[in-house]
Each structure stands twice: as structure tokens, then as C-alpha cells.
Short mmCIF file of C-alpha atoms in Angstrom, two decimals:
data_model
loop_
_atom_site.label_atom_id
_atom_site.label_comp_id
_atom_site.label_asym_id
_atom_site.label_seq_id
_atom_site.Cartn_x
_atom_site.Cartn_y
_atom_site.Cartn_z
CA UNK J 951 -137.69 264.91 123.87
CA UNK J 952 -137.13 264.70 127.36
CA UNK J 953 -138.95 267.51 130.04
CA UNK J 954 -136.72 269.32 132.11
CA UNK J 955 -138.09 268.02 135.38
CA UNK J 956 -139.69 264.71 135.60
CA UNK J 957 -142.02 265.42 138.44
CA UNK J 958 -143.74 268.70 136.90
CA UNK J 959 -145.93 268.46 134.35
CA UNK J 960 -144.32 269.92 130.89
CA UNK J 961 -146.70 271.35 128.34
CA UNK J 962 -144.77 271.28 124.93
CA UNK J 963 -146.47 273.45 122.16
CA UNK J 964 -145.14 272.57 118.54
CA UNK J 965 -145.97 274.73 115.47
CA UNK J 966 -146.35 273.47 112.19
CA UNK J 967 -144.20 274.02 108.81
CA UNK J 968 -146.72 276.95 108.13
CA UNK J 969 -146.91 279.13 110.84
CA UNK J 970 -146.85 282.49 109.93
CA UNK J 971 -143.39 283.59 111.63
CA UNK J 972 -140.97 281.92 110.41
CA UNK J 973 -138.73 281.50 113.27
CA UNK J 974 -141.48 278.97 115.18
CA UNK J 975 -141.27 276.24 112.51
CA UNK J 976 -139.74 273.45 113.78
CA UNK J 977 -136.78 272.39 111.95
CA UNK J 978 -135.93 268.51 112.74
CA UNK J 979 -132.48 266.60 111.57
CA UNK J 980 -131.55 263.39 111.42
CA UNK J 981 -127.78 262.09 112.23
CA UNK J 982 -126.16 259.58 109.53
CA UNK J 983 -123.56 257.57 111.37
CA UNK J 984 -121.60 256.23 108.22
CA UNK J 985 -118.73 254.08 108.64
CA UNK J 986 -115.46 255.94 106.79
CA UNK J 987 -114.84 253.69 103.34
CA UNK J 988 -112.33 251.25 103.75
CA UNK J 989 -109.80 250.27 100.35
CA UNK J 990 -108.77 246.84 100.56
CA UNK J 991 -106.45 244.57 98.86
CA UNK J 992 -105.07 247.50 96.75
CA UNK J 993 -102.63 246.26 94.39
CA UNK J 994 -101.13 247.76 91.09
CA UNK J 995 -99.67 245.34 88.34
CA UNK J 996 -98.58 246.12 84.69
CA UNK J 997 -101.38 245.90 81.75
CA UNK J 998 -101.27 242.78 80.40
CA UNK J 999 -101.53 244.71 76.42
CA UNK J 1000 -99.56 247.59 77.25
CA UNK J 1001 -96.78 247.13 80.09
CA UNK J 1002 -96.45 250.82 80.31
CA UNK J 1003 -99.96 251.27 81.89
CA UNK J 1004 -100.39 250.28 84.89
CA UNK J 1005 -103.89 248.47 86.41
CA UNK J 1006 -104.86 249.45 89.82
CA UNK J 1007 -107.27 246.85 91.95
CA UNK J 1008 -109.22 246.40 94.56
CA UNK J 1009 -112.11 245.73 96.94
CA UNK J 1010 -114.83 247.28 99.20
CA UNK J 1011 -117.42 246.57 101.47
CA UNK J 1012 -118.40 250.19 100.97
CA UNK J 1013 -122.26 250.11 98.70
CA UNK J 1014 -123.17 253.65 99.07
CA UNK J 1015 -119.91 255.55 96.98
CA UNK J 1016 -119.81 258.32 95.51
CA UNK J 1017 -116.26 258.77 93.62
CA UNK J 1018 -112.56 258.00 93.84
CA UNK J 1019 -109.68 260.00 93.96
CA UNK J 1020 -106.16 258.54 92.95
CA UNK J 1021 -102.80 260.16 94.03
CA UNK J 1022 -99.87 259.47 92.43
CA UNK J 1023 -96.58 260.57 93.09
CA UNK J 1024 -92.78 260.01 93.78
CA UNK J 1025 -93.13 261.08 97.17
CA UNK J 1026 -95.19 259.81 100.40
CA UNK J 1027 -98.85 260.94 100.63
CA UNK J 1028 -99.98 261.41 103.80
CA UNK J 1029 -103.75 262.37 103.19
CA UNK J 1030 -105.86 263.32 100.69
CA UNK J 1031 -104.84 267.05 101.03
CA UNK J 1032 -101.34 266.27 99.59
CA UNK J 1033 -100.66 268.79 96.65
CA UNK J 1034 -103.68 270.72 97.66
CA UNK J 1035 -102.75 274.54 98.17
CA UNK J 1036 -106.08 275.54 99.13
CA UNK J 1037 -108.35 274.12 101.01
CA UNK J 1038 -111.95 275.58 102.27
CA UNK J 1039 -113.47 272.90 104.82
CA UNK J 1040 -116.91 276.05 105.53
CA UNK J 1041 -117.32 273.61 108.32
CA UNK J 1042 -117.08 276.85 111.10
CA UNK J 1043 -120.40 276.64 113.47
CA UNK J 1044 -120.63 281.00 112.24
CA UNK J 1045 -120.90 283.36 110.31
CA UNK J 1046 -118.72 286.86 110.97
CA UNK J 1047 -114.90 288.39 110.89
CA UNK J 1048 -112.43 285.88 111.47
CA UNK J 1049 -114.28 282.71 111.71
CA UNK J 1050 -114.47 281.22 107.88
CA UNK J 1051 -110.98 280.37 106.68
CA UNK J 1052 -109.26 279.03 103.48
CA UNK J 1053 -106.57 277.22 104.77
CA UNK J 1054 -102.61 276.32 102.77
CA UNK J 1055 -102.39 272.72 103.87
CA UNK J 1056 -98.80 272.28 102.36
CA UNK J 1057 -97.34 272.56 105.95
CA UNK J 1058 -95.85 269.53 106.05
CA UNK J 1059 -96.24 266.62 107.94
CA UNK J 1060 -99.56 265.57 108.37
CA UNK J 1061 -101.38 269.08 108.15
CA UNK J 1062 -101.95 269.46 110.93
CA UNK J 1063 -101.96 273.24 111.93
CA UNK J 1064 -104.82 274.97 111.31
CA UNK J 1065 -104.39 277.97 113.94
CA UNK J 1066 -100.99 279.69 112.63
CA UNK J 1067 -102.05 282.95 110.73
CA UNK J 1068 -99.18 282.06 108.03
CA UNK J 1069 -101.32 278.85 107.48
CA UNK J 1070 -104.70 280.26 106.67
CA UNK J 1071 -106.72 283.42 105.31
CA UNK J 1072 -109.73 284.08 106.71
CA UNK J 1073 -112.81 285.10 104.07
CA UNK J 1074 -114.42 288.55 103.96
CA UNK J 1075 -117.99 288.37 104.90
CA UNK J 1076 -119.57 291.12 103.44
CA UNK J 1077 -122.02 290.63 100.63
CA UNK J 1078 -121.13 291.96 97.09
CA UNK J 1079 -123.51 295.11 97.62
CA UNK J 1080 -121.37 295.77 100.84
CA UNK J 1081 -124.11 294.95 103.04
CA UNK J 1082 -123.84 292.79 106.53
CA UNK J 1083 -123.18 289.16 104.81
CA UNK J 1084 -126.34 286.94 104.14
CA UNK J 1085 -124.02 283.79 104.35
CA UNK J 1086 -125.81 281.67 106.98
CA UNK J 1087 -123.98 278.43 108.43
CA UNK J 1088 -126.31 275.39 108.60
CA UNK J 1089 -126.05 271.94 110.50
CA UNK J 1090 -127.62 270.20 108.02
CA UNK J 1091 -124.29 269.79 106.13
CA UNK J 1092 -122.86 266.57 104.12
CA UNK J 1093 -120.06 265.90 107.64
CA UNK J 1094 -121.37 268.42 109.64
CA UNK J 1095 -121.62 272.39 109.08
CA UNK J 1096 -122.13 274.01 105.63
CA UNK J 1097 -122.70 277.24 104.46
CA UNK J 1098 -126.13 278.40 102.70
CA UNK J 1099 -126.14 281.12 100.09
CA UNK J 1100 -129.17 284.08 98.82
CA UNK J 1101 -128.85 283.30 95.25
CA UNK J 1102 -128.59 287.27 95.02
CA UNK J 1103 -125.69 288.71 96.83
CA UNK J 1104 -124.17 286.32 99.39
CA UNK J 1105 -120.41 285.28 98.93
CA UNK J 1106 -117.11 284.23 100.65
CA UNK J 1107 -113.93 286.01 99.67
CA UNK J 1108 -110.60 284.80 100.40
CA UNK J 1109 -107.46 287.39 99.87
CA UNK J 1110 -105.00 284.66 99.31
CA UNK J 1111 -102.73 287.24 97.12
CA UNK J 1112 -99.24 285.48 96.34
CA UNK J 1113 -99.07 283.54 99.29
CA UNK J 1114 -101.20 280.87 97.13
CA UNK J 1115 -98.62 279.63 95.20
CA UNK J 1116 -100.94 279.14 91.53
CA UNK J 1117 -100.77 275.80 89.89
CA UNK J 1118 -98.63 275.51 86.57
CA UNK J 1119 -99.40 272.79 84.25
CA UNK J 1120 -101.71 270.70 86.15
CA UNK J 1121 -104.74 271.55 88.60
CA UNK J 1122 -107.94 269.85 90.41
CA UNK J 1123 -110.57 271.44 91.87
CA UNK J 1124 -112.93 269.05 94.31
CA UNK J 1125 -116.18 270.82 95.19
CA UNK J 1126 -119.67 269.65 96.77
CA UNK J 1127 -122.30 271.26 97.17
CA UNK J 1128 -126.45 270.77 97.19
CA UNK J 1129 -128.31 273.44 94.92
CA UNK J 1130 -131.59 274.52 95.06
CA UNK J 1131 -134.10 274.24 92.34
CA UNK J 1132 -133.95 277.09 89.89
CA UNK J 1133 -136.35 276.94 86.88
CA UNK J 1134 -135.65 280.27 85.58
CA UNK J 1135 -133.22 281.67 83.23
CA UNK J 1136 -130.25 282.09 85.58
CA UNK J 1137 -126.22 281.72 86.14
CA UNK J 1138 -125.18 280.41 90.08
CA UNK J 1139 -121.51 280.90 90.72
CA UNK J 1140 -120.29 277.94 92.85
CA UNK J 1141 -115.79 278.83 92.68
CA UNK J 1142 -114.55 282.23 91.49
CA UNK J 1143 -110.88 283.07 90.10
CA UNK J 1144 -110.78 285.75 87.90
CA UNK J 1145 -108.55 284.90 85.17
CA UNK J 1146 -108.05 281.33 86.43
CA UNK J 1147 -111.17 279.09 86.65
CA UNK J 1148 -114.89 279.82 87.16
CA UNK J 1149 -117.45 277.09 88.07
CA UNK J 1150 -121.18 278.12 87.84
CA UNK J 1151 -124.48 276.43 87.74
CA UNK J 1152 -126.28 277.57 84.74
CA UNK J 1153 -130.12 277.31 84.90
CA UNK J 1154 -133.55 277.46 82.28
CA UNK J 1155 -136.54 276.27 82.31
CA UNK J 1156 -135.37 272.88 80.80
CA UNK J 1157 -132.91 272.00 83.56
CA UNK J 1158 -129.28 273.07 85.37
CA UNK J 1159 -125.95 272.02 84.10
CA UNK J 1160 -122.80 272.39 85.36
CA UNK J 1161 -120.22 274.66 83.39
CA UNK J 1162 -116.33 275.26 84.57
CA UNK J 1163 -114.39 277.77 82.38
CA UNK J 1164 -110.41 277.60 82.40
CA UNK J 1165 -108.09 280.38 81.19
CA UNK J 1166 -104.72 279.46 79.90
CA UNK J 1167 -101.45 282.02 80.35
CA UNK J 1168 -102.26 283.01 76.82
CA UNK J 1169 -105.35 284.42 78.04
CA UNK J 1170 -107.21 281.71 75.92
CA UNK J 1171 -110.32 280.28 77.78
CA UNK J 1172 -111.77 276.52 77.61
CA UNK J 1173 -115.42 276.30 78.24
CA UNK J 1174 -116.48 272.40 79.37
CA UNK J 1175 -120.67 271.48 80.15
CA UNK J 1176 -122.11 268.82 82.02
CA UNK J 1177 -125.43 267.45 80.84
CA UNK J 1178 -128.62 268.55 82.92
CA UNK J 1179 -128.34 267.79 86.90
CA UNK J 1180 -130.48 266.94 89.23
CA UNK J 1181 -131.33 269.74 91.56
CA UNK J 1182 -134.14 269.72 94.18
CA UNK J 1183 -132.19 271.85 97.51
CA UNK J 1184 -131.48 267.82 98.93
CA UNK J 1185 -129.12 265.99 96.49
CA UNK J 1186 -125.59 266.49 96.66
CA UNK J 1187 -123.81 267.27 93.67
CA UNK J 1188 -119.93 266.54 93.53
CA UNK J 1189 -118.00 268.62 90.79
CA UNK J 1190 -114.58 268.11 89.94
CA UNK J 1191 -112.64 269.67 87.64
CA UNK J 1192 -109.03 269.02 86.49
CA UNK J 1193 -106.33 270.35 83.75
CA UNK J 1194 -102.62 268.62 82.89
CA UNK J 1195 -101.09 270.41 80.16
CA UNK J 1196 -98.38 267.57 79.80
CA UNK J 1197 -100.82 264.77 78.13
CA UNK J 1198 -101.15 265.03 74.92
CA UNK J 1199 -105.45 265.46 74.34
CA UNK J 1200 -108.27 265.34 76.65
CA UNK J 1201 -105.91 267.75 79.02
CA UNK J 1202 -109.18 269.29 80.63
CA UNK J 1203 -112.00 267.79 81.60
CA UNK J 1204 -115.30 268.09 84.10
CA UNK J 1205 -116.39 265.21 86.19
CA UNK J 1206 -119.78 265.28 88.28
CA UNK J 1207 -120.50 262.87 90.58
CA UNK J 1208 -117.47 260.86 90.03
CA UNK J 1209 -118.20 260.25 86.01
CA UNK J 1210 -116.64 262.02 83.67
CA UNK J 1211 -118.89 264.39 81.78
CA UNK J 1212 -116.92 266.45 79.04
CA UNK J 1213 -113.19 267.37 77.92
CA UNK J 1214 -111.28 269.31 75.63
CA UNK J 1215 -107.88 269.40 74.35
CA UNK J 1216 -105.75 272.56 74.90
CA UNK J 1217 -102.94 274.37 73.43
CA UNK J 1218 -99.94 272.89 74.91
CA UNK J 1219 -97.63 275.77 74.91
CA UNK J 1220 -99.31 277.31 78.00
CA UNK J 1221 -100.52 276.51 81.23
CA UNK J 1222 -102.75 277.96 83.72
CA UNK J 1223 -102.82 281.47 83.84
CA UNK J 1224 -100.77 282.85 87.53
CA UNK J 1225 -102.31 285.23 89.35
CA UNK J 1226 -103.15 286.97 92.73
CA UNK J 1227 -106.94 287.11 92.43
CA UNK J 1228 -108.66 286.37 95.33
CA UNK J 1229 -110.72 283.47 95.79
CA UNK J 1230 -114.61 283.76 95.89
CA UNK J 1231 -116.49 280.90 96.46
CA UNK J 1232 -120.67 281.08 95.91
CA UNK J 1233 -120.18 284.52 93.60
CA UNK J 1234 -117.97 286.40 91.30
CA UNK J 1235 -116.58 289.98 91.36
CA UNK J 1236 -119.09 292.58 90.81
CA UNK J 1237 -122.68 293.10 91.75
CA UNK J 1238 -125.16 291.47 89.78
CA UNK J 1239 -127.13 289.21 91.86
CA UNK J 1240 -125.32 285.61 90.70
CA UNK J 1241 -125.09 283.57 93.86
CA UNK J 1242 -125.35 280.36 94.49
CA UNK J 1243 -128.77 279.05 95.52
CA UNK J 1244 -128.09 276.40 97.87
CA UNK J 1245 -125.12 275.24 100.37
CA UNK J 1246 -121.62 274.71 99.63
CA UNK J 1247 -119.16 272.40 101.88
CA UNK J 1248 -115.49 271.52 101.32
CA UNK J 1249 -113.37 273.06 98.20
CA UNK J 1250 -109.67 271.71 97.95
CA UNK J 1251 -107.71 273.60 94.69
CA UNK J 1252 -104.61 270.98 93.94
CA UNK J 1253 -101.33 271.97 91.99
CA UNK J 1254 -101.34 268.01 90.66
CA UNK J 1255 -104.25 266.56 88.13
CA UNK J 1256 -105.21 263.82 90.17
CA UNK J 1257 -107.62 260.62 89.11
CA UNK J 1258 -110.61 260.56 89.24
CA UNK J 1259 -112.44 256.98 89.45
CA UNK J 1260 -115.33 255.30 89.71
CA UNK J 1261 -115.01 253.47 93.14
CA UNK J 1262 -117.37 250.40 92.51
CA UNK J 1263 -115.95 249.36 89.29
CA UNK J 1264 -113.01 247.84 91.45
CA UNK J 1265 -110.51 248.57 88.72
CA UNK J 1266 -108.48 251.59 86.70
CA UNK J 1267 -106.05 251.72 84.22
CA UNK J 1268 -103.83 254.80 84.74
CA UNK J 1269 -102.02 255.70 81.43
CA UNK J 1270 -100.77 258.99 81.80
CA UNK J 1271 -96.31 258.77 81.68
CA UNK J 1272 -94.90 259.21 85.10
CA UNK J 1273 -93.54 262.11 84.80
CA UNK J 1274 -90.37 262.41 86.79
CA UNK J 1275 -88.83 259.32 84.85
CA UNK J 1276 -87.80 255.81 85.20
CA UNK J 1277 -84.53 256.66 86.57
CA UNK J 1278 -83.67 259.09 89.19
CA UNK J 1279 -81.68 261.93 87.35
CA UNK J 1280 -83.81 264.97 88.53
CA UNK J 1281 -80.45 266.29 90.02
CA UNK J 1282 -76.81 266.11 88.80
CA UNK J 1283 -76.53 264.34 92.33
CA UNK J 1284 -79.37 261.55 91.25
CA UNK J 1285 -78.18 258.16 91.43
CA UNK J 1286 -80.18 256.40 88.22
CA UNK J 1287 -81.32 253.78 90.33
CA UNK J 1288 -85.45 253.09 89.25
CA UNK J 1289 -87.76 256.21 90.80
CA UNK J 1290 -89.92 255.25 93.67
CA UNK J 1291 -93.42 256.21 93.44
CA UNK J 1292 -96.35 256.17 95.63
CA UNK J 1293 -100.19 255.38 95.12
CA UNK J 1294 -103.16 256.28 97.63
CA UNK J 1295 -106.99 255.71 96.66
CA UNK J 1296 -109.64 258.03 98.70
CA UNK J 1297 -113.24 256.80 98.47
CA UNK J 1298 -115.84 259.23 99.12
CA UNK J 1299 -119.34 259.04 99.96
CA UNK J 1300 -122.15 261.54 100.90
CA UNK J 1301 -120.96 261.59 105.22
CA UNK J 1302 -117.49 261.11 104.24
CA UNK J 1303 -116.18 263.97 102.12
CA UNK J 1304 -113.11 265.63 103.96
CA UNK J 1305 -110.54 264.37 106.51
CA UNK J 1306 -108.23 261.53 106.45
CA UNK J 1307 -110.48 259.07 105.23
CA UNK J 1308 -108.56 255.40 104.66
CA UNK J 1309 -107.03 253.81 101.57
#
């Protein structure tokens, strides 16, 4: 802290954590300069017992990971928004009209536009009681600005209608966020769909766990749990949740900070259900005092079930069937020469959760 003028004496009165109005306590932050994860030597080589699977390697310097996400796919990936059609950064320095967006990052190239109305929606701020929103934009985020939620009211709505083009047979849905203790009886919506997918935090007095509900096109619903998480308003809490109708079991499962933490197998006539139901993120659609308690930073929603890996075991071995092929007959125009496909690992730790980190 540095006075304004260096040759007039500066008296500097600081208030303590329990001053009586609220807006006098200090509020001090700390800046974490972490170096983005670097993949290296990342190599993929057929498994020695089953030369369909294949075994991905490689190495890190990185010690303080969080998870891993794996893209596959027959054509190039430029980031780790590829095959994302939604994707909520809440990294905006305010709260109010027109300055919280979702944005459609399949643009092409690079994604790179972020100003074009046609490549964004921006969120509704009113709370669910139709009151001036109590969504409050912190600095204290994961990699910079997050947004805080009442646990009564608050919530972000995003009209996406059919411009979001719903995922079929596969889906992942990345989320972080850092919830406040709750010791009472009580359900925290973190991602709203109606019809689609819900994601809550569901709290007692014996702990919180994590619960993500998926509804099928056969309106049949798939309920997966987490076991009790840690929750004190200062750990992050990474939930992941992805479905891929074409596997034959384990086709949904729930992943919290990076390990995999239950699954189910679904009925493999139907996919995801498709609908235009707006997006809510931190509450669901009616009034009944459900919000999250906490802050919420960077959602992505992915048409393609992507991996999901511990990043300090150095090794995976991915065993789902490619599933354009091994020849290139997609088209009557395909020449059957071998299929071409592409690999990307994104590493992720606490300061390093959106962007184009390297792999």
C-alpha cells in the first residue's frame, strides 16, 4: 500500500472483519500466477492384450492437477471447446442486461468471435421471484471473475431456444464451481435443462453430494450420486457429467474432481431428449428458493462424450470403437483408404480451467 503523495503524511484507518457495516471490512486477495499445464511426449500405441484399444502416454511437470480431458475425433481439434455448443465462461467484471453471455463456440476456426449477436445469448438477470437479480460477480474466481449466488432466488437464464442445436447420442457437461457449507436439509441447483439434464447439490446434516439427473427421448430419467463432498465456501469442486448411448453399458456416468464416481447403463433405443428449454445455471424453473450457495465459473455443454482422465497417472486405455470406421465410406464419394483421426489431451488445474490451455 503505497500513499498517494509521498511528502504528506497519509493516515490509513483499517477496520476489522467485524465491524458492524458491512461494507468497511476489508476484503484482501491474493494473485496465483500458475504456469498453464504442459502435455509432453504424448504418444498413442495399440494395447499390447487387445490391439483394438488403444494406450495413450505421457508426461508432465505439472504436480498440482486436477483432471484430464481427452478429445477424440476424425477431424482437427483446435481447442478444448471443439464439439462444445454451449459455453458459459461468467467471467464478465458485472452484473446487469446484456453483460453475462452463453456463447455457441462452433464458429469455426479457432472460436474466436465472441461479439456477433448470432454467436451468443446473453442471460436474463432477474431473480426467480422477478426481483432486481442478486447475482453478484466476484474477483475471487478460479482464472479470474465468477459469479456468487443467494442460495434462495438468484439465477442466470439463457434463452438459447433452437439455435442450440441439442446433443443426440452423446453429451458432456464440464462445470466448476466452489459451494458453501450447507448443513441443513437442502437441494442447490448448480445446471438447469428441463427435460434434459439437472445437476444439483443435495445437502443434510451428514454431508453434500453431488446428483446429475438425465432424461432420455423416452422421457425415462437416470438418476447418478456422488459420495459426500467436501464443501467449506473455498474448495473447488469440478463436476462432469457425460452420456454415449452407442457403448454398450456404463453409457452415463458422473465424475467429480476428475474420478469417476457412479454410472448406469441406459436403454439404448433412445438418446437425449431435444428440446428448446432454456438454460439456467445456479436454479431451476419455478420459485422455491433452490439456489446455489456459492460461486459458479465456466460451464461448456458438448454434443461428443469426451474422456475423462486422471492426469497424473500418465496413462489411459481408451476402448470405446471409433465410431466413424476403419475405412472411409461415410459418403458414396469415400475413398476406403484407413480414417484419419485426431487426439488432444487438456490438463486442468485450479488457475487453469478455460482457454486454450496446451496439449
Amino acid at each position: 500500500i503505497r500513499p498517494k503523495d509521498d511528502n504528506v503524511d497519509t493516515r490509513m484507518v483499517i477496520c476489522s472483519s467485524g465491524h458492524s457495516t458491512t461494507s468497511k471490512r476489508p476484503r484482501l486477495y491474493t494473485r496465483f500466477i500458475d504456469e498453464v499445464p504442459e502435455v509432453e511426449d504424448f504418444r498413442v500405441s495399440p494395447n499390447p492384450e487387445n490391439p483394438q484399444f488403444l494406450d495413450f502416454e505421457w508426461q508432465t511437470s505439472a504436480k498440482d492437477l486436477w483432471y484430464g480431458l481427452l478429445h477424440i475425433d476424425n477431424k482437427q481439434i483446435n481447442s478444448q471447446y471443439e464439439n462444445a455448443i454451449a459455453h458459459i465462461p461468467l467471467d464478465e467484471e458485472s452484473v446487469g442486461t446484456n453483460t453475462i453471455f452463453l456463447y455457441y463456440p462452433d464458429q469455426g476456426g479457432r472460436y474466436i468471435d465472441r461479439e456477433a449477436d448470432s454467436s451468443r445469448v446473453a442471460a436474463t438477470v432477474t431473480d426467480t421471484d422477478g426481483t432486481a437479480s442478486t447475482v453478484t460477480a466476484e474477483i475471487d474466481g478460479l482464472a479470474g471473475y465468477n459469479k456468487a449466488f443467494d442460495a434462495a432466488d438468484s439465477e442466470l437464464d439463457f434463452s438459447t431456444g433452437s439455435t442450440l442445436t441439442d446433443p443426440g447420442n452423446e453429451m458432456t457437461l464440464v462445470a466448476h464451481c466452489v459451494p458453501n457449507l450447507v448443513t441443513s436439509t437442502a437441494t442447490r441447483n448448480l445446471f438447469f435443462r428441463d427435460s434434459f439434464l439437472t445437476v444439483t447439490l443435495q445437502s443434510a446434516s451428514a454431508g453434500t453430494f453431488v446428483q446429475a439427473v438425465i432424461q432420455n427421448s423416452n422421457d425415462d430419467t437416470y438418476t447418478l450420486k456422488s459420495p459426500y463432498v467436501y464443501t467449506d465456501g473455498e474448495t473447488p469442486l469440478s463436476v462432469i457429467v457425460t452420456f454415449d448411448k452407442d457403448i454398450t453399458a456404463n453409457n452415463a456416468k458422473l465424475f467429480v474432481n476428475g474420478a469417476l464416481s457412479d454410472y448406469l447403463d441406459v436403454d439404448l433405443d433412445y438418446g437425449l431428449k431435444v428440446n428448446n428449454s432454456d438454460i439456467i445455471i445456479g436454479n431451476d424453473d419455478n420459485n422455491d428458493n433452490d439456489a446455489f450457495n456459492g460461486r459458479i465459473e465456466e460451464i461448456v455443454l458438448y454434443n461428443k462424450c469426451l474422456e475423462v482422465i486422471n492426469p497424473q497417472s500418465k496413462k489411459f486405455t481408451y476402448t470405446k470403437p471409433l465410431k466413424n470406421g476403419e475405412t472411409n465410406k461415410s459418403t458414396t464419394a469415400g475413398s476406403g483408404s484407413p480414417e484419419t483421426y485426431c487426439a488432444r489431451l487438456f490438463l486442468k488445474d485450479y488457475h487453469n480451467i478455460r482457454g486454450y490451455t496446451a496439449s
